[in-house]
Amino acid sequence: MTDKPEHIFCFSKPYIIVREMEGPSIVILKEEAKAFTGKKITGISGNTKVEKERLLNQKITGLKSWGKHFIVCFDNFFVRIHFLMYGSYRINERKENPRLSLKFQKGEFNFYNCSIKIVDGDFYSEYDEEVDVMSDIWNEKKALRSLKKITKKRQVCDALLDQSIFAGVGNIIKNEILYRIKIHPESFVTSLPSKKLKEVVQQARLYSFDFYRWKKKYELKKHWLAYKQKTCLRCNIPFVRTYCGNPSRLTFYCSNCQKLYR
Ligand SMILES: [Zn+2]
């Protein structure tokens, strides 16, 4: 069983549902779109409210990813795309109602149901790549310091989704990491022993790269051990399926082997 993108039909045209747009998926998108680097935009459309005409006749100088943001760079400005909950994209194919559609002499790049922003300046001055779990310069010590700075009773399920500490970690990655390292999602960060804090930080990176490799092979879902699963394979008992955190997010955990630190 693989989880190849599923083709469904809408308005009699096929389109692909893209899910799991967490950090690793944005890196995959960046790789898939590589051919557009250096290419000039010859046509533009879409229902976004941003001043998209500004992109016409501009050359793409680079494509970047930061956490769950996909960034299209131009001279002196960039376009930031965030896929939110239901965002998707198509390369050299299309479906109705793009938020933004970029046309090139050869090919097109379409974005749907996403948030789009044009930002003046350059990528490097706006983003801290050290907090991006997929970045070449991810800084494990910095993440650990950020966790240790937390003084309030903050739950680990929320801390893992904090994009200023773990940019790119989304709800699937959160669930899988906490199961892997046997921590109850409602544990307080301040109650976790040093060793466990270190595991949280290390797994944020390691699991994200596992996600990346599995997704590229279309086999991500078969590796899920907690997210959307019914039974804990370690204890052979049903998972708890609930909403945890603030804001609350769908969470799966085993009440037997995931320890609550309070
Ligand atoms: Zn268990």
Coordinates of C-alpha atoms and ligand atoms in Angstrom, one line a residue:
M1 CA 0.0 0.0 0.0
T2 CA 1.3 3.4 -0.9
D3 CA -0.3 6.8 -0.5
K4 CA 0.2 8.2 -3.9
P5 CA -1.7 11.5 -4.4
E6 CA -5.3 10.5 -4.8
H7 CA -7.0 11.6 -8.0
I8 CA -10.6 12.7 -7.7
F9 CA -12.9 14.4 -10.2
C10 CA -14.5 17.8 -9.8
F11 CA -16.1 19.8 -12.6
S12 CA -15.1 16.9 -14.7
K13 CA -11.4 17.7 -14.4
P14 CA -9.0 15.6 -12.3
Y15 CA -7.1 17.2 -9.6
I16 CA -4.8 16.0 -6.9
I17 CA -5.4 16.4 -3.2
V18 CA -2.2 17.5 -1.4
R19 CA -2.2 17.1 2.3
E20 CA 0.4 17.1 5.1
M21 CA 1.8 20.5 4.2
E22 CA 4.2 20.5 7.1
G23 CA 7.9 21.6 6.8
P24 CA 9.2 18.5 4.9
S25 CA 6.4 18.9 2.3
I26 CA 7.5 22.4 1.6
V27 CA 11.1 21.2 1.0
I28 CA 9.7 18.7 -1.5
L29 CA 7.7 21.5 -3.2
K30 CA 10.8 23.6 -3.5
E31 CA 12.6 20.6 -5.2
E32 CA 9.7 20.0 -7.6
A33 CA 9.6 23.7 -8.6
K34 CA 13.3 24.1 -9.1
A35 CA 13.0 24.5 -12.9
F36 CA 11.3 27.9 -12.4
T37 CA 14.3 29.5 -10.8
G38 CA 15.8 32.1 -13.2
K39 CA 12.6 32.1 -15.3
K40 CA 10.5 35.2 -16.1
I41 CA 6.9 35.4 -15.3
T42 CA 5.0 36.1 -18.5
G43 CA 1.4 36.0 -17.2
I44 CA -0.4 36.3 -13.9
S45 CA -3.9 35.6 -12.6
G46 CA -5.7 34.5 -9.5
N47 CA -8.2 35.7 -6.9
T48 CA -5.6 36.9 -4.3
K49 CA -6.0 40.4 -3.1
V50 CA -2.3 41.2 -3.1
E51 CA -0.8 43.4 -5.8
K52 CA 0.1 40.5 -8.0
E53 CA 0.7 42.6 -11.2
R54 CA 4.0 43.5 -9.6
L55 CA 5.3 40.0 -10.4
L56 CA 4.7 40.4 -14.2
N57 CA 7.9 40.3 -16.2
Q58 CA 9.9 39.7 -13.1
K59 CA 12.5 36.9 -12.9
I60 CA 12.4 34.4 -10.1
T61 CA 15.8 34.7 -8.4
G62 CA 15.3 31.8 -6.0
L63 CA 12.9 29.4 -4.2
K64 CA 13.2 29.0 -0.4
S65 CA 11.4 27.1 2.3
W66 CA 11.1 28.1 5.9
G67 CA 9.0 26.0 8.2
K68 CA 5.6 25.9 6.6
H69 CA 6.3 28.9 4.3
F70 CA 7.2 28.6 0.7
I71 CA 9.0 31.6 -0.6
V72 CA 9.4 32.8 -4.2
C73 CA 12.3 35.4 -4.3
F74 CA 12.6 38.3 -6.7
D75 CA 15.0 41.2 -6.8
N76 CA 14.3 43.2 -3.6
F77 CA 11.1 41.4 -2.6
F78 CA 9.6 38.0 -2.1
V79 CA 6.3 36.3 -2.2
R80 CA 5.4 34.3 0.9
I81 CA 2.9 31.4 0.5
H82 CA 1.4 29.6 3.5
F83 CA -0.8 26.6 2.7
L84 CA -2.9 26.8 5.9
M85 CA -5.1 23.8 6.5
Y86 CA -6.3 23.0 3.0
G87 CA -3.8 24.6 0.7
S88 CA -2.4 22.9 -2.4
Y89 CA -0.4 23.6 -5.5
R90 CA -0.1 22.3 -9.1
I91 CA 2.9 22.4 -11.4
N92 CA 2.1 22.5 -15.1
E93 CA -1.5 21.5 -14.4
R94 CA -4.4 23.3 -13.0
K95 CA -7.8 23.3 -11.4
E96 CA -10.4 26.0 -11.0
N97 CA -10.0 29.2 -8.9
P98 CA -6.3 29.5 -8.2
R99 CA -5.4 32.0 -5.5
L100 CA -2.3 32.8 -7.6
S101 CA -1.3 31.5 -11.0
L102 CA 2.2 32.2 -12.4
K103 CA 2.7 31.6 -16.2
F104 CA 6.0 31.2 -17.8
Q105 CA 7.1 30.8 -21.4
K106 CA 7.1 27.1 -20.7
G107 CA 4.9 25.9 -17.9
E108 CA 2.8 27.3 -15.1
F109 CA 2.8 27.2 -11.3
N110 CA -0.6 27.4 -9.5
F111 CA -1.5 27.8 -5.8
Y112 CA -4.9 27.2 -4.1
N113 CA -6.5 27.9 -0.8
C114 CA -3.4 29.5 0.6
S115 CA -2.4 32.8 2.2
I116 CA -0.2 35.0 0.0
K117 CA 1.8 38.0 1.0
I118 CA 4.3 40.2 -0.9
V119 CA 7.2 41.2 1.4
D120 CA 9.8 43.9 0.6
G121 CA 13.4 43.1 1.4
D122 CA 15.2 39.8 1.2
F123 CA 14.6 36.4 2.6
Y124 CA 17.7 36.3 4.7
S125 CA 16.9 39.4 6.7
E126 CA 13.3 38.3 7.4
Y127 CA 13.8 34.7 8.4
D128 CA 15.9 32.9 11.1
E129 CA 16.9 29.7 9.4
E130 CA 18.4 28.3 12.6
V131 CA 14.9 27.5 13.9
D132 CA 13.7 25.7 10.7
V133 CA 13.9 22.0 11.5
M134 CA 14.6 21.2 7.8
S135 CA 17.3 23.8 7.4
D136 CA 21.0 23.1 6.8
I137 CA 21.8 25.4 9.7
W138 CA 19.1 24.1 12.2
N139 CA 20.4 25.0 15.6
E140 CA 19.6 22.2 18.1
K141 CA 21.1 24.1 21.1
K142 CA 19.0 27.2 20.3
A143 CA 15.8 25.1 20.4
L144 CA 16.9 23.6 23.7
R145 CA 17.6 27.0 25.1
S146 CA 14.1 28.2 24.0
L147 CA 12.4 25.3 25.7
K148 CA 14.4 25.9 28.9
K149 CA 13.3 29.5 28.8
I150 CA 9.6 28.5 29.1
T151 CA 8.5 29.3 32.6
K152 CA 4.7 29.1 32.4
K153 CA 2.8 25.8 32.6
R154 CA 3.0 25.3 28.8
Q155 CA 2.1 21.9 27.4
V156 CA 4.7 20.1 25.3
C157 CA 2.1 19.6 22.5
D158 CA 1.9 23.4 22.2
A159 CA 5.7 24.0 22.4
L160 CA 6.3 21.6 19.5
L161 CA 3.9 23.6 17.3
D162 CA 5.6 26.9 18.2
Q163 CA 7.0 28.0 14.9
S164 CA 9.5 30.3 16.5
I165 CA 11.1 27.3 18.1
F166 CA 10.3 24.4 15.7
A167 CA 9.5 26.0 12.3
G168 CA 8.0 23.3 10.1
V169 CA 6.6 21.0 12.8
G170 CA 2.9 20.5 12.2
N171 CA 0.3 18.3 13.9
I172 CA 1.3 15.0 12.3
I173 CA 4.9 15.5 13.3
K174 CA 3.9 16.5 16.8
N175 CA 1.9 13.4 17.4
E176 CA 4.5 11.1 16.0
I177 CA 7.4 12.6 18.0
L178 CA 5.6 12.4 21.3
Y179 CA 4.6 8.8 20.7
R180 CA 8.2 7.9 19.7
I181 CA 9.7 9.4 22.8
K182 CA 6.8 8.2 25.1
I183 CA 5.8 11.6 26.4
H184 CA 2.1 12.5 27.1
P185 CA 1.1 15.5 25.0
E186 CA -0.3 17.4 28.0
S187 CA 3.0 17.2 30.0
F188 CA 4.4 20.5 31.1
V189 CA 7.6 21.6 29.4
T190 CA 8.9 22.8 32.8
S191 CA 8.4 19.3 34.3
L192 CA 10.3 17.4 31.6
P193 CA 13.7 16.2 32.7
S194 CA 16.7 17.5 30.7
K195 CA 17.1 14.2 28.9
K196 CA 13.5 14.3 27.7
L197 CA 13.8 17.9 26.5
K198 CA 16.8 16.9 24.5
E199 CA 14.9 14.1 22.9
V200 CA 12.1 16.4 22.0
V201 CA 14.5 18.7 20.2
Q202 CA 16.5 15.9 18.5
Q203 CA 13.3 14.2 17.3
A204 CA 11.9 17.4 15.9
R205 CA 14.7 17.2 13.4
L206 CA 15.0 13.4 13.0
Y207 CA 11.3 12.7 12.5
S208 CA 11.0 15.6 10.1
F209 CA 13.6 14.0 7.9
D210 CA 11.9 10.6 8.1
F211 CA 8.7 12.3 7.1
Y212 CA 10.5 13.8 4.1
R213 CA 12.0 10.5 3.0
W214 CA 8.7 8.6 3.4
K215 CA 6.7 11.2 1.7
K216 CA 9.0 11.3 -1.3
K217 CA 8.4 7.5 -1.7
Y218 CA 4.6 8.0 -1.3
E219 CA 4.6 5.9 1.9
L220 CA 4.3 8.4 4.6
K221 CA 1.0 7.1 6.0
K222 CA 2.1 3.6 6.4
H223 CA 4.7 4.8 8.8
W224 CA 2.3 6.6 11.1
L225 CA 2.4 5.0 14.5
A226 CA 0.1 7.4 16.4
Y227 CA -1.5 10.0 14.1
K228 CA -4.9 8.7 13.1
Q229 CA -4.1 5.3 14.5
K230 CA -6.5 3.2 16.6
T231 CA -4.2 1.0 18.6
C232 CA -0.9 1.4 20.4
L233 CA 1.5 -1.2 18.9
R234 CA 3.6 -1.2 22.1
C235 CA 0.7 -1.9 24.5
N236 CA -2.0 -3.3 22.2
I237 CA -4.6 -1.0 23.7
P238 CA -6.7 1.7 22.0
F239 CA -5.2 5.2 21.6
V240 CA -6.9 8.2 23.2
R241 CA -8.2 10.5 20.4
T242 CA -8.8 14.0 21.7
Y243 CA -8.1 17.7 21.3
C244 CA -5.2 19.0 23.2
G245 CA -3.4 22.3 23.6
N246 CA -4.2 25.9 23.1
P247 CA -5.4 26.3 20.4
S248 CA -6.7 22.7 20.7
R249 CA -5.5 20.4 18.0
L250 CA -6.4 16.8 17.2
T251 CA -4.1 14.5 19.2
F252 CA -3.6 10.8 19.6
Y253 CA -1.8 9.2 22.5
C254 CA -1.4 6.0 24.5
S255 CA -2.4 6.5 28.2
N256 CA -0.2 3.6 29.2
C257 CA 3.2 4.2 27.6
Q258 CA 3.3 8.0 27.2
K259 CA 4.2 9.4 30.5
L260 CA 2.5 12.5 31.9
Y261 CA 5.1 14.9 33.4
R262 CA 3.4 17.4 35.6
Ligands
ZN1 ZN 1.3 2.3 24.6

